[in-house]
XYZ file of C-alpha atoms in Angstrom:
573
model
C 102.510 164.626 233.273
C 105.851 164.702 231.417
C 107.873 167.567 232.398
C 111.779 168.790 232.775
C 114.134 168.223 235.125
C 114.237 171.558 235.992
C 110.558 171.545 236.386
C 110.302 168.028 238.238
C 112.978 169.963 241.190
C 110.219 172.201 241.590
C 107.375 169.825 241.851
C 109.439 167.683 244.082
C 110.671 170.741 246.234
C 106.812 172.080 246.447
C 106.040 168.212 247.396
C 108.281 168.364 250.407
C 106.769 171.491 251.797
C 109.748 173.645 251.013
C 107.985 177.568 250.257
C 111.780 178.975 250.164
C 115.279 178.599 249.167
C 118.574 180.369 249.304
C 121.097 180.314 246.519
C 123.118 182.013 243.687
C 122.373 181.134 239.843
C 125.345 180.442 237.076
C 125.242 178.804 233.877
C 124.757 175.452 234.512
C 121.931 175.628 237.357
C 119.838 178.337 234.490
C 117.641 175.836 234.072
C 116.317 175.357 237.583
C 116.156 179.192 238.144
C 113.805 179.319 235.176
C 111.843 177.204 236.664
C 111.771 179.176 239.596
C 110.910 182.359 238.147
C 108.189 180.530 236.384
C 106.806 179.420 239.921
C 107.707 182.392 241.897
C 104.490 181.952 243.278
C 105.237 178.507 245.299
C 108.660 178.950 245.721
C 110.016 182.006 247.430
C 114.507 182.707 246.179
C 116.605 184.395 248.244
C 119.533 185.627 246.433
C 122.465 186.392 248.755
C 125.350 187.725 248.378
C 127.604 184.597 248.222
C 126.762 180.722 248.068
C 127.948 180.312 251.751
C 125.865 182.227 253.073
C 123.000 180.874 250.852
C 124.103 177.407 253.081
C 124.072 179.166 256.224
C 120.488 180.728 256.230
C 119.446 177.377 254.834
C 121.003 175.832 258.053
C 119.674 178.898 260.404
C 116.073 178.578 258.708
C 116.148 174.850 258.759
C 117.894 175.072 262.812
C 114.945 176.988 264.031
C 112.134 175.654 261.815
C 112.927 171.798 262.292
C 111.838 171.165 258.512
C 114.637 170.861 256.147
C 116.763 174.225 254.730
C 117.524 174.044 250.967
C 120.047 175.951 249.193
C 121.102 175.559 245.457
C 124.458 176.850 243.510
C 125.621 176.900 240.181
C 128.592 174.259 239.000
C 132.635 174.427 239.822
C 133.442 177.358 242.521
C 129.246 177.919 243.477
C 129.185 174.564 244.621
C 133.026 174.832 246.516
C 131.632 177.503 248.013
C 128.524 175.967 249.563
C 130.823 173.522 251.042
C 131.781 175.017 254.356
C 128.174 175.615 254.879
C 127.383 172.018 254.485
C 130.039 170.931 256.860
C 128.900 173.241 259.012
C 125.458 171.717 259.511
C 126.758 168.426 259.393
C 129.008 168.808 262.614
C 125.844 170.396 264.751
C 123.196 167.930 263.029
C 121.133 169.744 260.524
C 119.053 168.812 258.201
C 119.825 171.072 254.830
C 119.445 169.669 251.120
C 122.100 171.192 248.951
C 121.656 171.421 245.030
C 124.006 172.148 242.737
C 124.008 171.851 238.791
C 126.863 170.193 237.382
C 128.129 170.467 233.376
C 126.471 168.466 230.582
C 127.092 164.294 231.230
C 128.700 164.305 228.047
C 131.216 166.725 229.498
C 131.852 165.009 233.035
C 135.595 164.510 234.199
C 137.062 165.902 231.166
C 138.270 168.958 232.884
C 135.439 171.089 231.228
C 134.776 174.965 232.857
C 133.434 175.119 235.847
C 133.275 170.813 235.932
C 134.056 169.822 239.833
C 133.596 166.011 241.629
C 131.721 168.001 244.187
C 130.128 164.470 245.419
C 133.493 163.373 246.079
C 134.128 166.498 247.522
C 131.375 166.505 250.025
C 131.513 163.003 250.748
C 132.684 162.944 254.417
C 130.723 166.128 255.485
C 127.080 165.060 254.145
C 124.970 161.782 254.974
C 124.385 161.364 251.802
C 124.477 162.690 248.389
C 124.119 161.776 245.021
C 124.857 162.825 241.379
C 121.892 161.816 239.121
C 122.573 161.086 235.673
C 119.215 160.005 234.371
C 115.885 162.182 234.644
C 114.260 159.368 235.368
C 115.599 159.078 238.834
C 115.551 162.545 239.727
C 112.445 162.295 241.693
C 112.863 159.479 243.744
C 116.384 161.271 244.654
C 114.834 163.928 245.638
C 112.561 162.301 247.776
C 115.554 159.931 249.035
C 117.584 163.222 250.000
C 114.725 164.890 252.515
C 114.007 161.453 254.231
C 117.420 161.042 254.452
C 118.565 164.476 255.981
C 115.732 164.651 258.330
C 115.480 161.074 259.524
C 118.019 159.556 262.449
C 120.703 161.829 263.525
C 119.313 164.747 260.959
C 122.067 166.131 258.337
C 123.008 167.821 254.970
C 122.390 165.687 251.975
C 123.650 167.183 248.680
C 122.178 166.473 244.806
C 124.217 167.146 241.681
C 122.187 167.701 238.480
C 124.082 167.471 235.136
C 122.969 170.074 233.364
C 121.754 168.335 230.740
C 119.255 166.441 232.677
C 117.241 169.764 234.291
C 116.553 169.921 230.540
C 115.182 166.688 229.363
C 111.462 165.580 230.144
C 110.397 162.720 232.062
C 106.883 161.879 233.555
C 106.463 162.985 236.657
C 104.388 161.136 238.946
C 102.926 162.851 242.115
C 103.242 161.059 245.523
C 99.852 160.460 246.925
C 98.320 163.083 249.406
C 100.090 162.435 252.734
C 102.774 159.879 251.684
C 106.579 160.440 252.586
C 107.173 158.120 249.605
C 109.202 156.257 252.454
C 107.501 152.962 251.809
C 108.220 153.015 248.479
C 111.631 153.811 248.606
C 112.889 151.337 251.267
C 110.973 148.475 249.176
C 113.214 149.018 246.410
C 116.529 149.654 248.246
C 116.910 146.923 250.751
C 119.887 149.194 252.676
C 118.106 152.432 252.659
C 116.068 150.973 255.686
C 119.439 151.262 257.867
C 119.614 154.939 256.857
C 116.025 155.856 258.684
C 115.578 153.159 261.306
C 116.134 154.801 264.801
C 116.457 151.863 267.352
C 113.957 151.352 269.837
C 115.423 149.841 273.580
C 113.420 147.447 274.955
C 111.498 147.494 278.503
C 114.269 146.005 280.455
C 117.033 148.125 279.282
C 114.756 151.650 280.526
C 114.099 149.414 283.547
C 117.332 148.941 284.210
C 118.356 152.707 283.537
C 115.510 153.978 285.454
C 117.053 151.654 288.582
C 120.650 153.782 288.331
C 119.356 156.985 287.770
C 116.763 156.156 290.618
C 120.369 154.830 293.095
C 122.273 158.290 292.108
C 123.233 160.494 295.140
C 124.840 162.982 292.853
C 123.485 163.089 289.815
C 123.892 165.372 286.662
C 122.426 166.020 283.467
C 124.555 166.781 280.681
C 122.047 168.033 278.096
C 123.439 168.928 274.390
C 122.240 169.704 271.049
C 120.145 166.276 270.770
C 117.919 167.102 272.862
C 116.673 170.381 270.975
C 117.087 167.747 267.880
C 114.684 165.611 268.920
C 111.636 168.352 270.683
C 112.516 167.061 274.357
C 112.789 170.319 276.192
C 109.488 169.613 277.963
C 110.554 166.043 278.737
C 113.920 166.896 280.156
C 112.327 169.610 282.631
C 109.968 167.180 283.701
C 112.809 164.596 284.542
C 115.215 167.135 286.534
C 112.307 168.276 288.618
C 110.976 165.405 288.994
C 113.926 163.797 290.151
C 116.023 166.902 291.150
C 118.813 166.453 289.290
C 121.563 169.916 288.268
C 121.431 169.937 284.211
C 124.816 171.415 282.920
C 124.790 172.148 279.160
C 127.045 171.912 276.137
C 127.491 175.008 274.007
C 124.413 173.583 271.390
C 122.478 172.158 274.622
C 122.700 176.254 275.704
C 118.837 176.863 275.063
C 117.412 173.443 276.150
C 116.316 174.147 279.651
C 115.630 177.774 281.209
C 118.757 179.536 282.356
C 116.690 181.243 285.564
C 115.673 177.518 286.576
C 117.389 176.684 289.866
C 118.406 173.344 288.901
C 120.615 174.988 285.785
C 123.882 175.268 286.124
C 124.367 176.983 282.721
C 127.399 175.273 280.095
C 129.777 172.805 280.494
C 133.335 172.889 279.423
C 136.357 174.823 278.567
C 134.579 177.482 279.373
C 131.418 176.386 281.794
C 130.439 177.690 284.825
C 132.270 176.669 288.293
C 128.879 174.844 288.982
C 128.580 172.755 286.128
C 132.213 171.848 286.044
C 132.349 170.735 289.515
C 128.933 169.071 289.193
C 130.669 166.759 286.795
C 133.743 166.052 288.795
C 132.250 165.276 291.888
C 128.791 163.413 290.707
C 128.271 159.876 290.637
C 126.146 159.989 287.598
C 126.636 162.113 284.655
C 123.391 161.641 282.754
C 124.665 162.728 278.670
C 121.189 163.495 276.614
C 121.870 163.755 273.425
C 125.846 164.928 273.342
C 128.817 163.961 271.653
C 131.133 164.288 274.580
C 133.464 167.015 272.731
C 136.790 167.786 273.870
C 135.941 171.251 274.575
C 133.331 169.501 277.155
C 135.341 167.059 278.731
C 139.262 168.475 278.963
C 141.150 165.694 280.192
C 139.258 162.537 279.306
C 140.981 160.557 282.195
C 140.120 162.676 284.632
C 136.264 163.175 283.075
C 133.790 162.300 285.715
C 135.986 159.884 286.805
C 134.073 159.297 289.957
C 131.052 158.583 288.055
C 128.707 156.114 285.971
C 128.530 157.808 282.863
C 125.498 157.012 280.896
C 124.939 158.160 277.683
C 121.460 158.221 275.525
C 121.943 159.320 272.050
C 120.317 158.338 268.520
C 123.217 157.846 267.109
C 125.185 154.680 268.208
C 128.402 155.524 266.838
C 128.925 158.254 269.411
C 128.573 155.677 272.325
C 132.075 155.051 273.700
C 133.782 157.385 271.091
C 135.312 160.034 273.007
C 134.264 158.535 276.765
C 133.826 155.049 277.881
C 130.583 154.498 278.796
C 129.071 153.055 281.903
C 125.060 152.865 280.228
C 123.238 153.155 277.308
C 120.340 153.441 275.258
C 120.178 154.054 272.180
C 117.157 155.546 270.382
C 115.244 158.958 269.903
C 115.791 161.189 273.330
C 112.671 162.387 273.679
C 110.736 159.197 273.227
C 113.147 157.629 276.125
C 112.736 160.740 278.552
C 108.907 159.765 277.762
C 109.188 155.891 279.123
C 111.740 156.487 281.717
C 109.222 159.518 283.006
C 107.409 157.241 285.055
C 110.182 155.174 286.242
C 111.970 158.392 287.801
C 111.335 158.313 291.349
C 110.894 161.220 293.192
C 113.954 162.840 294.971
C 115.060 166.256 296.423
C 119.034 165.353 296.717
C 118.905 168.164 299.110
C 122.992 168.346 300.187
C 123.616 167.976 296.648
C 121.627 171.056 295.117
C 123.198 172.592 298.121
C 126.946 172.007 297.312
C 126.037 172.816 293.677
C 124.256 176.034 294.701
C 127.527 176.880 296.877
C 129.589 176.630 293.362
C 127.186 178.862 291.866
C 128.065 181.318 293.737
C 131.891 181.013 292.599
C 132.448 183.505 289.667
C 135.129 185.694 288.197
C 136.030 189.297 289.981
C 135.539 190.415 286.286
C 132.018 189.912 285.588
C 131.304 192.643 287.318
C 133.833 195.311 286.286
C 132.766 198.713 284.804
C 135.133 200.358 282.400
C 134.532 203.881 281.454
C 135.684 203.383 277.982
C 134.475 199.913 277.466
C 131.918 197.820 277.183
C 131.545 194.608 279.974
C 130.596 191.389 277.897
C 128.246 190.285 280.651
C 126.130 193.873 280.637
C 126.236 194.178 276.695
C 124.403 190.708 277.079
C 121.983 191.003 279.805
C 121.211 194.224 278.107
C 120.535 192.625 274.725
C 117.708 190.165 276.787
C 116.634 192.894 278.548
C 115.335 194.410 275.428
C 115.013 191.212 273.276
C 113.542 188.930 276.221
C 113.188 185.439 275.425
C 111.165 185.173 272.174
C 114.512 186.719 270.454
C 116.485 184.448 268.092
C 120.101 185.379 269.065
C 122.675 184.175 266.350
C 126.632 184.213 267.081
C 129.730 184.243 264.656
C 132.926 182.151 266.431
C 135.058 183.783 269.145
C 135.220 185.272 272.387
C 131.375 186.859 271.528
C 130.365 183.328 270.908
C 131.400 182.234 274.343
C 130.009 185.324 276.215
C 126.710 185.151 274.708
C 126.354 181.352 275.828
C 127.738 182.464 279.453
C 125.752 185.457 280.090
C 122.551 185.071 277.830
C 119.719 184.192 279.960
C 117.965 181.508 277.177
C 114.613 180.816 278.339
C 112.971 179.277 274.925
C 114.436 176.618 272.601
C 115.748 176.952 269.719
C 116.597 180.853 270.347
C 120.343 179.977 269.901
C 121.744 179.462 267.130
C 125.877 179.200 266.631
C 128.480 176.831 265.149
C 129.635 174.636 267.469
C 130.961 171.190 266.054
C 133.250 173.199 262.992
C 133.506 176.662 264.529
C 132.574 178.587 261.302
C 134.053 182.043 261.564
C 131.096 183.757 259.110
C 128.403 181.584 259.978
C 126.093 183.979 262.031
C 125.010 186.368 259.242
C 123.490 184.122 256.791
C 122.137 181.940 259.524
C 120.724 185.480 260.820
C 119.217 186.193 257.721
C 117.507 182.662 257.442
C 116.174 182.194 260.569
C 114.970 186.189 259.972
C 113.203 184.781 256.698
C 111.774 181.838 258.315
C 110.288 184.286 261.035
C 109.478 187.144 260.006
C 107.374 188.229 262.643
C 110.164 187.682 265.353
C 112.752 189.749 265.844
C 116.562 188.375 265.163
C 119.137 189.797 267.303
C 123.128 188.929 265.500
C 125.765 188.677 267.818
C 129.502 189.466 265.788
C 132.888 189.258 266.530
C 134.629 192.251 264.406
C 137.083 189.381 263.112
C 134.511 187.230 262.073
C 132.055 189.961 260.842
C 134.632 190.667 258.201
C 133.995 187.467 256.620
C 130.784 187.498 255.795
C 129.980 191.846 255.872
C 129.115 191.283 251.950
C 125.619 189.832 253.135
C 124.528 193.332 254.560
C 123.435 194.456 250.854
C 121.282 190.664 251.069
C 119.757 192.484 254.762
C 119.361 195.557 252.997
C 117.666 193.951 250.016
C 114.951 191.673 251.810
C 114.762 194.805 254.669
C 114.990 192.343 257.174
C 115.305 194.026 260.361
C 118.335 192.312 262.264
C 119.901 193.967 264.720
C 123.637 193.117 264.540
C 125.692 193.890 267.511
C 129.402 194.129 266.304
C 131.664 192.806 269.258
C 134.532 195.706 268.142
C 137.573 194.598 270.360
C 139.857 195.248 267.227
C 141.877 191.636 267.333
C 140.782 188.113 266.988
C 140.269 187.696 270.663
C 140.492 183.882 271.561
C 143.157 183.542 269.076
C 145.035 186.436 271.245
C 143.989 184.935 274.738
C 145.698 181.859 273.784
C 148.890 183.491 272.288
C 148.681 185.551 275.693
C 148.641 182.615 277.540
C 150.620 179.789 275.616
C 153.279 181.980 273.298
C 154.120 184.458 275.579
C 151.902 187.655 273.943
C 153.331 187.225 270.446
C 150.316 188.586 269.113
C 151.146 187.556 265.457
C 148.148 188.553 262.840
C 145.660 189.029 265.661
C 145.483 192.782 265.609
C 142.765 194.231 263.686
C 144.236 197.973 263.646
C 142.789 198.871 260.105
C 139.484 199.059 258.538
C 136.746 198.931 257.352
C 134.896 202.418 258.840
C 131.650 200.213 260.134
C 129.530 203.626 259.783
C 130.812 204.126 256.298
C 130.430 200.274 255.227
C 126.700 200.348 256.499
C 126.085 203.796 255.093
C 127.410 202.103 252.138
C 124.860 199.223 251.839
C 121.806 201.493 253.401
C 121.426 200.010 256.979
C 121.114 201.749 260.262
C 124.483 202.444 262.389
C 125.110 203.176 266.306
C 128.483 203.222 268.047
C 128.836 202.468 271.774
C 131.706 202.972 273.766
C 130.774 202.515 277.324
C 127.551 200.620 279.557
C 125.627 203.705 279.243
C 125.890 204.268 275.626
C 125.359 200.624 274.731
C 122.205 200.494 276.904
C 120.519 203.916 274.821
C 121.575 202.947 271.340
C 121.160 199.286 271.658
C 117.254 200.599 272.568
C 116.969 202.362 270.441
C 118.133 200.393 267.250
C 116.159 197.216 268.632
C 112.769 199.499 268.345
C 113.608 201.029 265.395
C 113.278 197.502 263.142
C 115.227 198.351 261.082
C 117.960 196.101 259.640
C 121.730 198.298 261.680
C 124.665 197.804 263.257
C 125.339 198.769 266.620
C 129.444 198.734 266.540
C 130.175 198.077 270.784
C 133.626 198.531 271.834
C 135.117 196.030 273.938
C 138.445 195.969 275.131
C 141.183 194.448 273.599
C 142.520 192.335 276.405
C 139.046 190.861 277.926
C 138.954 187.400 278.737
C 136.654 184.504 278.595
C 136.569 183.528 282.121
C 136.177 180.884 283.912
C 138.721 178.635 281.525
C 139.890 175.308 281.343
C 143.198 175.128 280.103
C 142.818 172.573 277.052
C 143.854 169.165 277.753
C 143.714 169.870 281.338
C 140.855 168.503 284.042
C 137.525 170.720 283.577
C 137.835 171.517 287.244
C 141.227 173.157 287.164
C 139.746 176.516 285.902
C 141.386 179.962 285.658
C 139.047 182.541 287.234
C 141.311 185.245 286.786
C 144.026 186.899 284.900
C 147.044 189.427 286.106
C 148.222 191.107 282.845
């Protein structure tokens, strides 16, 4: 059937099982979101309130889903402002197709309104992307762009559409029920094969990494985002127990294995437990699933398990030996390895081991206990959140002292519950991804975790919450500064607290008032504990603005650059 350009994204979108999309229209995308309106009936449009967030929900929906999150802007500063949002999900992994509409080919790199390279811009934060400059090819782009994003190490993938071509016909051709269109498309580009070939290792290499995890005394299991990636949560608890081994995680590793397990040992890092820390430094085998060793994990890389073989399975090889020599490897999808070398594993109960890590357990800051009467403790705001949320709960974080507290105290007993920006630390991240992951579940309740700092960035989405009446429960972190921004001016420029105070508004009650969502203000435990109840049952889309003192810390730290074992565990103001 011969159809537009605008109409082919549609077919092609509706051919990749995509039933919704986030964006913002403008001139030069028009065409597409007539198309849209047209098939409102296949295609559900979110409009938010700004095109990054439109990227973040795409990235939250696509995070907790594991199918692919599509957004779509207009030309010039809509598709600048997806761009954050694309680099976000291309440092943690994600697999989001971004479209944007670019002016008329006629009109390319003339300087024309609203004309921007935004391939070139997006180059080194997507796997891919393409402009396409012929209708002809916009199908088989299309269905390059979702193998491409979802295959491998998953990521964003962005299409530009002259305008100009979303209005000319071309015959559109149908894949065939249950084809990819994979085949096709690696018969007539000979390098596209490299893009979605995953290696395989061969019998002797798992052999040969079964024998020296099967030799370990004191063995760990550094589990990070890859192993969510890749659906091996069941596999991994299968090989600790099996083989009693501690698994520390990394910040995106947080929801991989249950936090009330006793063989977790909770994150690893600047801010990790004592336990997983010193698991690290004193193992002889740190087991890496699926991590990119970053240097918020590993502090000092010379002193980085340096007792240990570190062995390190990931799908991607370029991480291997990037940011820690290597002692092992295999290379290939996580959870098909955890699979062969299941059998392999022998049996062990590393009893004085477990016991020495148990012993560091037990090693925790003076302050996680503390009860102000006119503030709220991080670690009870949090274990009250999961008392009411329990573990079906989606929790989303902004960036910031919140961030770090939720992934220390938040007992994560399901995968993919957590979902934050780890590899680019995107201040305004957690609404939108809030909102898509809300979309993508609708049934399941959302629960948005906010810095007061990084709430400000993104606050404009509330009238997006209101809108859809999506019923997130947003727990404003109010400590009035930009708190790890302040802990490190307290500890490295002698409490010059330069731009870090957040002494002026907005009024939260009036701002959510303002855009017709719920409000509750907590001051104390006992006030957080009632109105956090009693907005979670409400489900209703509200704010529940928690004061937290100014000078909290994050605690247990690693001073950066330092050894991961030389943790603070307390601070004298």
């Amino acid at each position: 059937m011969k159809i537009t350009g605008a109409q082919i994204v549609i077919e092609c979108l509706v051919e990749q099982g995509v039933t919704t999309v986030f964006g913002y229209p403008g001139g030069n995308i028009l065409n597409i979101y007539d198309a849209l309106y047209q098939n409102s009936d296949r295609i559900n449009h979110i409009l938010t309130a700004h095109e990054q967030a439109a990227a973040h929900a795409a990235d939250g929906y696509a995070r907790t889903t594991g199918n692919v999150g599509v957004c779509m802007a207009t030309s010039g500063p809509g598709a600048t402002n997806l761009v954050t949002g694309i680099a976000t999900a291309y440092m943690d992994s994600v697999p989001v197709v971004a479209i944007t509409c670019n002016v008329g080919t006629p009109l390319l790199g003339k300087d024309t309104f609203q004309e921007i390279d935004i391939t070139g811009v997006t180059l080194p934060i997507t796997k891919h992307n393409f402009i396409v400059k012929d209708v002809k090819d916009l199908a088989k782009t299309f269905r390059e762009a979702f193998i491409i994003a979802k295959s491998g190490r998953p990521g964003p993938v962005l299409i530009d559409i002259p305008k100009d071509v979303t209005a000319k016909s071309w015959e559109f051709e149908p894949l065939p029920k249950g084809s990819d269109g994979l085949k096709d498309i690696v018969a007539e580009n000979a390098n596209f094969s490299r893009v979605v070939k995953v290696a395989v290792p061969t019998d002797e290499e798992i052999k040969k990494a079964a024998e020296i995890i099967n030799k370990a005394e004191r063995p760990v299991i550094y589990a990070g985002g890859g192993v969510k990636i890749s659906g091996a949560e069941k596999e991994l608890l299968e090989f600790a127990e099996k083989a009693q081994i501690p698994v520390a995680e990394s910040l995106m590793g947080r929801d991989v294995f249950p936090a009330s397990h006793p063989l977790c040992t909770w994150m690893v890092g600047m801010h990790g437990t004592r336990a997983s820390n010193m698991a690290v430094t004193e193992s002889d085998l740190v087991l890496a699933l699926g991590s990119r060793f970053s240097d918020r994990v590993i502090g000092d890389p010379k002193k980085f398990a340096e007792h240990a073989t570190v062995f390190h399975i990931d799908i991607d090889p370029a991480e291997i030996n990037k940011n820690i020599p290597v002692g092992g490897q295999l290379i290939g999808d996580v959870k098909a390895i955890l699979t062969r070398l299941l059998p392999l594993i022998e049996k062990h109960d590393h009893k004085d081991w477990l016991k020495k890590v148990d012993d560091w357990k037990k090693e925790v800051p003076a302050c996680y206990s503390e009860v102000k009467a006119d503030a709220i403790n991080p670690k009870f705001m949090l274990e009250t959140v999961h008392k009411y949320a329990g573990d079906e709960a989606y929790i989303t974080t902004e960036v910031g002292q919140h961030q770090m507290w939720t992934a220390q105290f938040y007992p994560f007993g399901k995968p993919r519950r957590f979902v934050t920006s780890g590899g680019l630390g995107t201040m305004g991240f957690g609404t939108g991804a809030a909102m898509g992951i809300q979309v993508a579940h609708p049934e399941d309740r959302v629960v948005h975790i906010a810095g007061d700092g990084s709430f400000r960035m993104n606050c404009n989405e509330l009238c997006t919450i209101a809108r859809y009446n999506l019923p997130i429960v947003i727990v404003l972190v109010n400590n009035g500064t930009l708190g790890n921004v302040r802990v490190w001016q307290k500890l490295f420029y002698d409490k010059r607290y330069s731009h870090t105070t957040l002494d002026f508004g907005p009024d939260w009650g009036k701002l959510a008032d303002a855009y017709g969502v719920g409000y509750y203000k907590a001051g104390n435990n006992a006030e957080f504990e009632k109105v956090f109840k009693e907005a979670f049952e409400s489900k209703k889309p509200c704010i529940v603005d928690s004061r937290v003192d100014i000078d909290e810390m994050i605690l247990p730290m690693a001073i950066p650059g330092k050894p991961i074992d030389d943790q603070m565990m307390s601070w004298d103001n």
